[in-house]
Short mmCIF file of C-alpha atoms in Angstrom, two decimals:
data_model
loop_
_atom_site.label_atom_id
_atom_site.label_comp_id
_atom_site.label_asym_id
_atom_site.label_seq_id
_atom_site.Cartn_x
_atom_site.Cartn_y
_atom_site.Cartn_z
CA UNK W 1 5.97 -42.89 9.92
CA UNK W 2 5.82 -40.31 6.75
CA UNK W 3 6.05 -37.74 9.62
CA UNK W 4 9.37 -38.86 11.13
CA UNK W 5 10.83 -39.59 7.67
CA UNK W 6 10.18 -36.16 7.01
CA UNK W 7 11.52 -34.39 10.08
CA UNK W 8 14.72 -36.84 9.71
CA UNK W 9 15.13 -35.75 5.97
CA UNK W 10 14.89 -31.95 7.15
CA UNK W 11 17.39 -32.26 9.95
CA UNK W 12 19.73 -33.53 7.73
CA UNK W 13 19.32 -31.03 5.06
CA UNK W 14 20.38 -28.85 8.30
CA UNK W 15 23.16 -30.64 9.31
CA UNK W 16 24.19 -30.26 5.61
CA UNK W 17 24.09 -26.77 5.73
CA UNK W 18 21.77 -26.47 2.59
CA UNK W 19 20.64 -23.00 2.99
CA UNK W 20 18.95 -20.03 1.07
CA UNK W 21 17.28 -16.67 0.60
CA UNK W 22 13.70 -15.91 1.36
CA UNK W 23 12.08 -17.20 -1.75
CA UNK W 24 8.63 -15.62 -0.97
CA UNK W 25 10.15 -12.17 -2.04
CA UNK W 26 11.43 -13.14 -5.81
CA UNK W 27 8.04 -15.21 -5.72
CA UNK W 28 5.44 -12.70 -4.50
CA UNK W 29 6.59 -9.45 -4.34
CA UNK W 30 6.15 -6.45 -7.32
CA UNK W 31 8.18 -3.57 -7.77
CA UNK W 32 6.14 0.01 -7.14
CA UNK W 33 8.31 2.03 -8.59
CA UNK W 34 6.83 3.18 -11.70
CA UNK W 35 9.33 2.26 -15.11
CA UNK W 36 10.10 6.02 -16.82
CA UNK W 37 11.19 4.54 -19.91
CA UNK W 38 7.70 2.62 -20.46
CA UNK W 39 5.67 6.65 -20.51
CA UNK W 40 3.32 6.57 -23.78
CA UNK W 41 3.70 2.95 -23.28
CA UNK W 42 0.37 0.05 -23.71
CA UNK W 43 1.14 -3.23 -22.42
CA UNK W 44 -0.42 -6.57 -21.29
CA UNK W 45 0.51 -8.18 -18.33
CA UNK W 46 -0.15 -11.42 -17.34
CA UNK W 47 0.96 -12.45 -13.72
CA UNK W 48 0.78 -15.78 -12.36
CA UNK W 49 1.94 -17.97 -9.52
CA UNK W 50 0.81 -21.76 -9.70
CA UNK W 51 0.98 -23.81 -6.44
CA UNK W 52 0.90 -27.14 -4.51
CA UNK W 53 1.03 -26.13 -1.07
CA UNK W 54 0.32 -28.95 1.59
CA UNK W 55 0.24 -28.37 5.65
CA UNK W 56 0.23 -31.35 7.52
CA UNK W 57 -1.20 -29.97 10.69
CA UNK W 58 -3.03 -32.80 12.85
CA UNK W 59 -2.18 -30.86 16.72
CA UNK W 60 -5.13 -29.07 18.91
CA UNK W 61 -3.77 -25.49 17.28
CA UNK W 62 -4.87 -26.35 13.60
CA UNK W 63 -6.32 -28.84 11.25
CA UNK W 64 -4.19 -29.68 8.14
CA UNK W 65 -5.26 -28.66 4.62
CA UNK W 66 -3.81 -28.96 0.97
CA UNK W 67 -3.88 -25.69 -1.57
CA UNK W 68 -3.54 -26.87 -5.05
CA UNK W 69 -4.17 -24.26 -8.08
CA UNK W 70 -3.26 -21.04 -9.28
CA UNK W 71 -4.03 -17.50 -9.20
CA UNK W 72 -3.58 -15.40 -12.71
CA UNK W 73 -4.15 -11.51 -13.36
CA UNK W 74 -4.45 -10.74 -16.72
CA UNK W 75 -3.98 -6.81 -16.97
CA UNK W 76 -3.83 -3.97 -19.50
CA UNK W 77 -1.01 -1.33 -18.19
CA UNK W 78 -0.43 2.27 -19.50
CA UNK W 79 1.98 5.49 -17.83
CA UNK W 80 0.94 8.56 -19.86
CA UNK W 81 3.25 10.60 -18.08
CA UNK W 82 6.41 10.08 -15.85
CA UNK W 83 4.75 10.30 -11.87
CA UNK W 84 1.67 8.52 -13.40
CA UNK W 85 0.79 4.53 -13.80
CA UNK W 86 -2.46 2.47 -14.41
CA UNK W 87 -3.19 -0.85 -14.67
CA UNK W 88 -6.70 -2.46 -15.64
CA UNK W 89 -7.61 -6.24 -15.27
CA UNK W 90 -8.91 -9.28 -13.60
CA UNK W 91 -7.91 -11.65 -10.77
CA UNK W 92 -8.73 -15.16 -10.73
CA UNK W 93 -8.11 -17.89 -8.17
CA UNK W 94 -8.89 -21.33 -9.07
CA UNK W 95 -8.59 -24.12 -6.95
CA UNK W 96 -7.79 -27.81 -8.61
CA UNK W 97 -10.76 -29.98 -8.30
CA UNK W 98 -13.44 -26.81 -7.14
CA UNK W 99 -16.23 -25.99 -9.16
CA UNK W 100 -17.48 -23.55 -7.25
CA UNK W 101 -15.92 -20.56 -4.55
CA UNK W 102 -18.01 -18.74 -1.91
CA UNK W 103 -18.02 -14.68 -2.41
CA UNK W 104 -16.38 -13.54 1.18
CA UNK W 105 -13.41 -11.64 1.13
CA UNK W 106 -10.47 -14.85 1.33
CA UNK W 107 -8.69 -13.09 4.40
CA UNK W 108 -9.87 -13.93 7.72
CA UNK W 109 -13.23 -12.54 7.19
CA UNK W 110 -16.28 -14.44 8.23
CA UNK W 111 -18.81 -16.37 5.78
CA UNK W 112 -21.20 -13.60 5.84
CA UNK W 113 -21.59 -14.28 2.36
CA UNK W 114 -21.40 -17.88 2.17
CA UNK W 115 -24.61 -18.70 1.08
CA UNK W 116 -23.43 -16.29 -2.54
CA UNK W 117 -20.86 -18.33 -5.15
CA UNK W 118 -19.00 -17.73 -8.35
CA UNK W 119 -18.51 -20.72 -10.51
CA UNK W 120 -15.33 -21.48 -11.66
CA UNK W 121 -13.04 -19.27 -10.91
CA UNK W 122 -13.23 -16.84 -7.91
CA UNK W 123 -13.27 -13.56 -9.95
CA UNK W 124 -12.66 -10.05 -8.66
CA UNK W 125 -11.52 -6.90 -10.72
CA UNK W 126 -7.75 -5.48 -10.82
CA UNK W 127 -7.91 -1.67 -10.82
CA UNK W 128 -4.87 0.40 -9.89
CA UNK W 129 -3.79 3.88 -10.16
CA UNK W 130 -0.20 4.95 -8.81
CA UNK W 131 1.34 8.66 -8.38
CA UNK W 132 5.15 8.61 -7.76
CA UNK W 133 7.14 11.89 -6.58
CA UNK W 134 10.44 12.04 -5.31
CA UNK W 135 10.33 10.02 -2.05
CA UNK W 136 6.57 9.14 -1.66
CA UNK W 137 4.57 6.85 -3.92
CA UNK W 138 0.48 6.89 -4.12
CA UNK W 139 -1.32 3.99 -4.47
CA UNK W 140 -5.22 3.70 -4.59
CA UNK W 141 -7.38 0.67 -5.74
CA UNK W 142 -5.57 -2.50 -5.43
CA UNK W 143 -2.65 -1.79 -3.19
CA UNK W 144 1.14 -3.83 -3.37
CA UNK W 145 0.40 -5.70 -0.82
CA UNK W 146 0.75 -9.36 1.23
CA UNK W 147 5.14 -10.07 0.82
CA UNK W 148 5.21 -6.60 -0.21
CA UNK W 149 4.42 -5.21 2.93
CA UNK W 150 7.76 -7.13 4.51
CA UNK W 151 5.53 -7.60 7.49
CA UNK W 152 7.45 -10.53 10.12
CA UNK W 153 6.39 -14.04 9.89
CA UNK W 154 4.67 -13.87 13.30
CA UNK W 155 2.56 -11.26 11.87
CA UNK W 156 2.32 -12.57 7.88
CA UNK W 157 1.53 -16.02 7.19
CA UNK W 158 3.62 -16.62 3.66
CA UNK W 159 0.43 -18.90 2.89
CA UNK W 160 -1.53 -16.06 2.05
CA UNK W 161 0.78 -15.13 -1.10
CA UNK W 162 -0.97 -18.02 -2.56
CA UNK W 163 -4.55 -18.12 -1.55
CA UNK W 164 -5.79 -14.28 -0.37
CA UNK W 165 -7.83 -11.77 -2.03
CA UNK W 166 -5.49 -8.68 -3.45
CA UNK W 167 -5.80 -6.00 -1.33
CA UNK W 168 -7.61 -3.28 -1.95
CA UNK W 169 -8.24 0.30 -0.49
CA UNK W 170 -5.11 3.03 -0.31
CA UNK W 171 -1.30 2.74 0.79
CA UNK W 172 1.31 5.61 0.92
CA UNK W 173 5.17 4.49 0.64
CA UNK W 174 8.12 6.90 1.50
CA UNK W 175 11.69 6.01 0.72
CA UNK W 176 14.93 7.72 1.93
CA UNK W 177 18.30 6.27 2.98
CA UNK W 178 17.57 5.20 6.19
CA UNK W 179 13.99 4.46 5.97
CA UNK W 180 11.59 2.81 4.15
CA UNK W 181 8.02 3.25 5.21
CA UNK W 182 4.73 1.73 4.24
CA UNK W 183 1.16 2.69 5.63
CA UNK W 184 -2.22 1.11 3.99
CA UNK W 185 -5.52 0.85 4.44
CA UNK W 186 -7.21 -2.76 2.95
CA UNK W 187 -10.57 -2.41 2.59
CA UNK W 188 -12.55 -6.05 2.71
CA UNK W 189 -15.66 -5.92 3.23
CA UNK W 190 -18.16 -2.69 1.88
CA UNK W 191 -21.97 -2.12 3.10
CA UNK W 192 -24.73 -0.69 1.35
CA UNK W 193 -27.54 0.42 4.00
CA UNK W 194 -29.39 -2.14 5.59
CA UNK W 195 -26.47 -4.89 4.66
CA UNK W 196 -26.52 -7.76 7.29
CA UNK W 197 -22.76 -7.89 7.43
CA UNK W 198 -20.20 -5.90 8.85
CA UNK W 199 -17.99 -3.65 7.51
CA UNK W 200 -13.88 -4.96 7.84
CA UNK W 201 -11.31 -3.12 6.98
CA UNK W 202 -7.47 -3.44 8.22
CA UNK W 203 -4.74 -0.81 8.76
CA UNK W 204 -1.29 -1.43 8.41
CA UNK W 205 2.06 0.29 9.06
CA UNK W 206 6.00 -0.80 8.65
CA UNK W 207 8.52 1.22 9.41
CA UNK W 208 11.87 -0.13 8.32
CA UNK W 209 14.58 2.13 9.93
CA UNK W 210 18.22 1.37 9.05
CA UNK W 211 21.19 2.36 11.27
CA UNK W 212 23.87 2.39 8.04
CA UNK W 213 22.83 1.73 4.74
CA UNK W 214 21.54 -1.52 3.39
CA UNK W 215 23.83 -2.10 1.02
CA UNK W 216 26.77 -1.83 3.97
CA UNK W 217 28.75 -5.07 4.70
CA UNK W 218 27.00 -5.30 8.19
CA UNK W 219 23.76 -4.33 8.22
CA UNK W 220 21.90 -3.07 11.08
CA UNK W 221 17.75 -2.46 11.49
CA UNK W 222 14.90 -2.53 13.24
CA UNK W 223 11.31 -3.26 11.65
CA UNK W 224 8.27 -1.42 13.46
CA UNK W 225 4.76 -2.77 12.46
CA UNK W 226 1.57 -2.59 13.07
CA UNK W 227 -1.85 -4.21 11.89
CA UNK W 228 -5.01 -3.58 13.29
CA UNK W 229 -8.30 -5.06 11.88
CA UNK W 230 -11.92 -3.39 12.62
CA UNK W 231 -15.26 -4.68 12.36
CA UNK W 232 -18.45 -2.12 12.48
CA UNK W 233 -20.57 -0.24 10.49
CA UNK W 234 -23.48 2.04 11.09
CA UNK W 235 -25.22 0.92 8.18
CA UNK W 236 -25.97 -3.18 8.70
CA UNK W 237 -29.13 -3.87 10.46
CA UNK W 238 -27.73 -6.75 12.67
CA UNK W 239 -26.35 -4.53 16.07
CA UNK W 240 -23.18 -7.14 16.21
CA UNK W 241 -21.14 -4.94 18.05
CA UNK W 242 -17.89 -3.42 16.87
CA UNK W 243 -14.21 -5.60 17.29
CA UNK W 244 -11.22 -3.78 17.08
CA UNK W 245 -8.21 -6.00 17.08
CA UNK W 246 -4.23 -5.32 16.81
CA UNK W 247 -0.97 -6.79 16.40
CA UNK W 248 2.42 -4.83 17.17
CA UNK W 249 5.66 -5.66 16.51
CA UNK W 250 9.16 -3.97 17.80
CA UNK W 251 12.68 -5.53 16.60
CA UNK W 252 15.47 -5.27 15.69
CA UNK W 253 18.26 -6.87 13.40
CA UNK W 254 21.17 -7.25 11.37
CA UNK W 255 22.42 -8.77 7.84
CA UNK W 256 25.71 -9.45 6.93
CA UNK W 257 26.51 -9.24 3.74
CA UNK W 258 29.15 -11.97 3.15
CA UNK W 259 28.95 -12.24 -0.60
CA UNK W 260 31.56 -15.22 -0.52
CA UNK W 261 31.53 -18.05 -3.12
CA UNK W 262 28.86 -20.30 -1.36
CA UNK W 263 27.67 -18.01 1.89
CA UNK W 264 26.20 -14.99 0.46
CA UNK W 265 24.39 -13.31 3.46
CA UNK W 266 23.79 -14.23 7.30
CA UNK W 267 21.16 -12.34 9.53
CA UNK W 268 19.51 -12.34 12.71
CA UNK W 269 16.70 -10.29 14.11
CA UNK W 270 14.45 -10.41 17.54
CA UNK W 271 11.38 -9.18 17.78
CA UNK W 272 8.99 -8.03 20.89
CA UNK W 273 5.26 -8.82 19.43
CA UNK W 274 2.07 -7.57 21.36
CA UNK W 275 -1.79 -8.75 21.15
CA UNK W 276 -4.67 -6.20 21.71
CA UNK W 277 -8.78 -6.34 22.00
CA UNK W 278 -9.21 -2.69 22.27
CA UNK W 279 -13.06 -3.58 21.52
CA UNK W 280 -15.47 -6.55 21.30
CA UNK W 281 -15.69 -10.23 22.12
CA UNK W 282 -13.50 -12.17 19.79
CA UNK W 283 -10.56 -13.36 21.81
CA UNK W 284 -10.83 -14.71 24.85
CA UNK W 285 -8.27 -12.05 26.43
CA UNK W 286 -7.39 -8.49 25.82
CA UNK W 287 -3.70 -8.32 25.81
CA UNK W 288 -1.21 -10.61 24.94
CA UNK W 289 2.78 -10.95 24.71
CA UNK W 290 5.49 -13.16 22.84
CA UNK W 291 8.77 -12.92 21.76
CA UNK W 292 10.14 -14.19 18.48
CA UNK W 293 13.87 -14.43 17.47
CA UNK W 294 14.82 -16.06 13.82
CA UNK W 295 18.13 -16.71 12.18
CA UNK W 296 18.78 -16.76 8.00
CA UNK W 297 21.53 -18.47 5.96
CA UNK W 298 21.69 -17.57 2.23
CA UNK W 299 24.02 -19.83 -0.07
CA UNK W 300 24.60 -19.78 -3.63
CA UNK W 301 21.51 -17.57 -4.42
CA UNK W 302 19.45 -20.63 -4.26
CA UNK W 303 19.62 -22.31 -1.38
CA UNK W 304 18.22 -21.57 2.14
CA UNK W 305 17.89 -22.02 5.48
CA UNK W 306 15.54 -20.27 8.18
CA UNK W 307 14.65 -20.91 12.13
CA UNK W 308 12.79 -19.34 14.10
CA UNK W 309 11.53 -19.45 17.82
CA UNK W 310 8.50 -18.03 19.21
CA UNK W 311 7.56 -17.80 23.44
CA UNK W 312 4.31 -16.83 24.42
CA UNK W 313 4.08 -17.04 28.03
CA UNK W 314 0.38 -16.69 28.54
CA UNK W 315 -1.46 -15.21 25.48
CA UNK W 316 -0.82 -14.54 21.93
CA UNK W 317 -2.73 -14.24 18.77
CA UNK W 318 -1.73 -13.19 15.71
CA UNK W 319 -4.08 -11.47 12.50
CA UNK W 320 -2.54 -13.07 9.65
CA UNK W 321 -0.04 -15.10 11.19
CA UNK W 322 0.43 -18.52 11.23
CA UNK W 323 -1.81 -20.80 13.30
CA UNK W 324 0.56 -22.68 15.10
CA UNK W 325 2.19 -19.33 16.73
CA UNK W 326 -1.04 -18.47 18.26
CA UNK W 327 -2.36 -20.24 22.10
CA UNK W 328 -5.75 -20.24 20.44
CA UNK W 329 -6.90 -23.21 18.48
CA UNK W 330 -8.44 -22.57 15.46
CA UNK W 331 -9.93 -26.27 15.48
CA UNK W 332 -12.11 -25.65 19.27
CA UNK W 333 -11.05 -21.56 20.00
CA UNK W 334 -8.85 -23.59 23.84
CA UNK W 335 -6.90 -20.91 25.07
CA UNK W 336 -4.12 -23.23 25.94
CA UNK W 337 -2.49 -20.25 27.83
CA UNK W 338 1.37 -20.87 26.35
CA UNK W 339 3.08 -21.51 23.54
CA UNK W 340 6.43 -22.19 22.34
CA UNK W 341 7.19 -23.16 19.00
CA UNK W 342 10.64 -23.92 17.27
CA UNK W 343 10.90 -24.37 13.22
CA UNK W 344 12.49 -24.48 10.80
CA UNK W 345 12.31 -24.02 7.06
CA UNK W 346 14.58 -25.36 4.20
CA UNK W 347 13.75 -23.30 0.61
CA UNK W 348 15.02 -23.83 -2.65
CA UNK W 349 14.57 -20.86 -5.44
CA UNK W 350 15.66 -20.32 -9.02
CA UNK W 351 15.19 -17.05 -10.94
CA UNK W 352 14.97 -18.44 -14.84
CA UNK W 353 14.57 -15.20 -15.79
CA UNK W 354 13.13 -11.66 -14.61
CA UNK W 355 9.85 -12.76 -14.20
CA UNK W 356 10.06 -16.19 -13.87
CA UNK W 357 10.80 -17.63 -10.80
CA UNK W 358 10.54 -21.33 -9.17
CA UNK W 359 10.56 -22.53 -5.82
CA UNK W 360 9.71 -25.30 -3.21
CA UNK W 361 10.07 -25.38 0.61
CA UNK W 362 10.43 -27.66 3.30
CA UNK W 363 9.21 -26.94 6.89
CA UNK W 364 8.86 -28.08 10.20
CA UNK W 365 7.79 -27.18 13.43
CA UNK W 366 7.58 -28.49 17.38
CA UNK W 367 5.05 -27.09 19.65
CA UNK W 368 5.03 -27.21 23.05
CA UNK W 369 1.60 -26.49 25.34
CA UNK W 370 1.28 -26.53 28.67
CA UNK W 371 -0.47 -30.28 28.48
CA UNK W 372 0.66 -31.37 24.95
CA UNK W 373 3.34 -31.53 22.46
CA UNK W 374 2.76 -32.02 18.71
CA UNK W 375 5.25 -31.82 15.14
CA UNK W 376 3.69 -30.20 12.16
CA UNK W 377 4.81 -29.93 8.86
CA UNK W 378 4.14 -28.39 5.27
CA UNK W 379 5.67 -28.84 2.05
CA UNK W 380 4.99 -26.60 -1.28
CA UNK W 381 6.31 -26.31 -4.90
CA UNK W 382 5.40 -22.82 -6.31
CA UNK W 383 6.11 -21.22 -10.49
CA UNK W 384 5.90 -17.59 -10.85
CA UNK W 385 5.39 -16.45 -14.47
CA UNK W 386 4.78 -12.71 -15.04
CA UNK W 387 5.59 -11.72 -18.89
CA UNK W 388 4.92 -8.52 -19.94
CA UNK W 389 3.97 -7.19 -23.95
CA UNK W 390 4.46 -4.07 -25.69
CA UNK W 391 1.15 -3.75 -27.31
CA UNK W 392 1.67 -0.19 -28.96
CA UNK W 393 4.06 2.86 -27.58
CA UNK W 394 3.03 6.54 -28.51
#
């Protein structure tokens, strides 16, 4: 019963056109450009984005889970020169109710480390350097990364804005008119000699190429992405073999800029995704195939709406995607051979100020296997609070 209240109470948020922009990018995204009136400039930081985040997910594909908590970074920042940025800190994620977190990397990493726990808090340093020049920026340490890469929802579970490690490892991003590009390198998981883990590390590319420019009435694009994840190492003593695994993504799309009194922007954008086990035993196939197309209303600046629709004739995984868009279960690893999924997502978002942002979101969707249907559903209310203060300028 609460899940058919729900789905009727979405569908008629639908049918009442209530509609918005993606909130995960005023939510979770930073800006990499470096600030050239902050040179000679000390400051602490604090970001923050506090949660309740519930999935409802009872099918064959995935179990359902709740993610209540937070996740803060405390950070000292300083730009001695124009092309030049660091930052220095600590990031926490704590967990309402948990008293103690297990060490792996929170990413889709095994429990290699399981039996090793922080109490408290799950605790890692914050260490970033950043070079800018004219159309490349430098990053090394910890990288701008999950809704910062702009990586497709097939490809990027939004989920992980709330509850993954920050990257780390090295990322190169080039801007001109008609392209924006982003390449990185997260490292997860380091050995020492004689380790008895793996090494895991993932590479990443987006290339956003833009037909006119973005600020045009009618915009026109295509994303190309990549993500490939490897597991190896010479150096662990356990011969586990290497995996190699990879997701690609070719689309295209268009925005159109309305800017009206209630619609603000419309878009559209199909995508051609790929699966590929260029090494090792993990999936139960070595290539797969789907096809995703999605449609966006924005209204008011607040208000959104976005569907989506996902085929995957025979096989499909994806990296850091979401469950339910895969024909593997995560509950009993069935390759149910098929998969088509429909949903859609109602989002509300209000910037209070710069750097304080709230949301909450709504979604559903309907999967259909070859021998089963199912509904899932998750709900989430979400406060960003990021102040920054001028400690002492030179």
């Amino acid at each position: 019963m609460r899940r058919l209240l729900f789905i009727i109470f979405a569908l008629v948020l639908v049918c009442h056109h209530v509609m918005a922009q993606d909130m995960w990018d005023d939510l979770a995204t930073s800006d990499y450009r470096i600030d050239t009136t902050d040179v000679k400039a000390l400051r602490v930081e604090v970001d923050n984005l506090s949660f309740f985040h519930n999935n409802e997910y009872g099918g064959k594909l995935s179990k359902g889970y709740s993610l209540p908590g937070l996740w803060i970074q405390p950070k000292l920042t300083y730009s001695p020169i124009k092309q030049i940025a660091l930052e220095v800190g600590l990031h926490a994620l704590i967990f309402n109710g948990a008293n103690k977190y297990p060490c792996y990397a929170y990413h889709d990493i095994g429990t290699w480390k399981g039996n090793q726990y922080q109490s408290g808090a799950h605790l890692l340093p914050w260490i970033r350097a950043k070079a800018q020049f004219k159309y490349l920026t430098v990053v090394l340490g910890n990288i701008f990364g999950g809704q910062n890469h702009q990586l497709i929802e097939p490809l990027f579970n939004p989920e992980l804005n709330l509850s993954q490690d920050p990257e780390m490892g090295a990322q190169l991003l080039w801007d001109r008119p008609n392209l924006h590009a982003d390449i990185w390198l997260n490292w997860q998981s380091y050995i020492f000699k004689m380790d008895t883990h793996q090494e895991a590390f993932t590479v990443g590319m987006n290339w956003m190429v833009y037909y006119n420019k973005p600020g045009s009435t009618v915009n026109w694009f295509s994303p190309i992405q990549l993500v490939v994840q490897h597991r190896g190492g010479e150096q662990n003593i356990e011969n586990k073999g290497v995996q190699t695994l990879s997701n690609v993504s070719l689309g295209v799309g268009m925005k159109w800029n309305a800017n009206r009194s209630a619609l603000k922007q419309l878009g559209a954008e199909l995508n051609m995704l790929a699966a590929y086990q260029q090494s090792g035993q993990l999936w139960p196939f070595k290539t797969g195939f789907a096809v995703h197309t999605g449609l966006h209303f924005n209204l008011w600046d607040h208000l959104g709406l976005k569907a989506s629709y996902l085929y995957a004739p025979k096989h499909f995984i994806s990296l850091y995607g979401n469950p339910l868009f895969n024909t593997v279960s995560q509950v009993d690893q069935t390759d149910y051979k098929g998969n088509n999924t429909l949903s859609a997502r109602v989002s509300y978002h209000y910037v209070i100020d710069k750097h304080y942002v709230l949301g909450a979101q709504a979604e559903v969707f309907r999967t259909w296997l070859p021998d089963n249907k199912e509904t899932s559903f998750n709900f989430g209310i979400y406060l960003r609070v990021n102040p920054s203060i001028l400690i002492k300028k030179w």
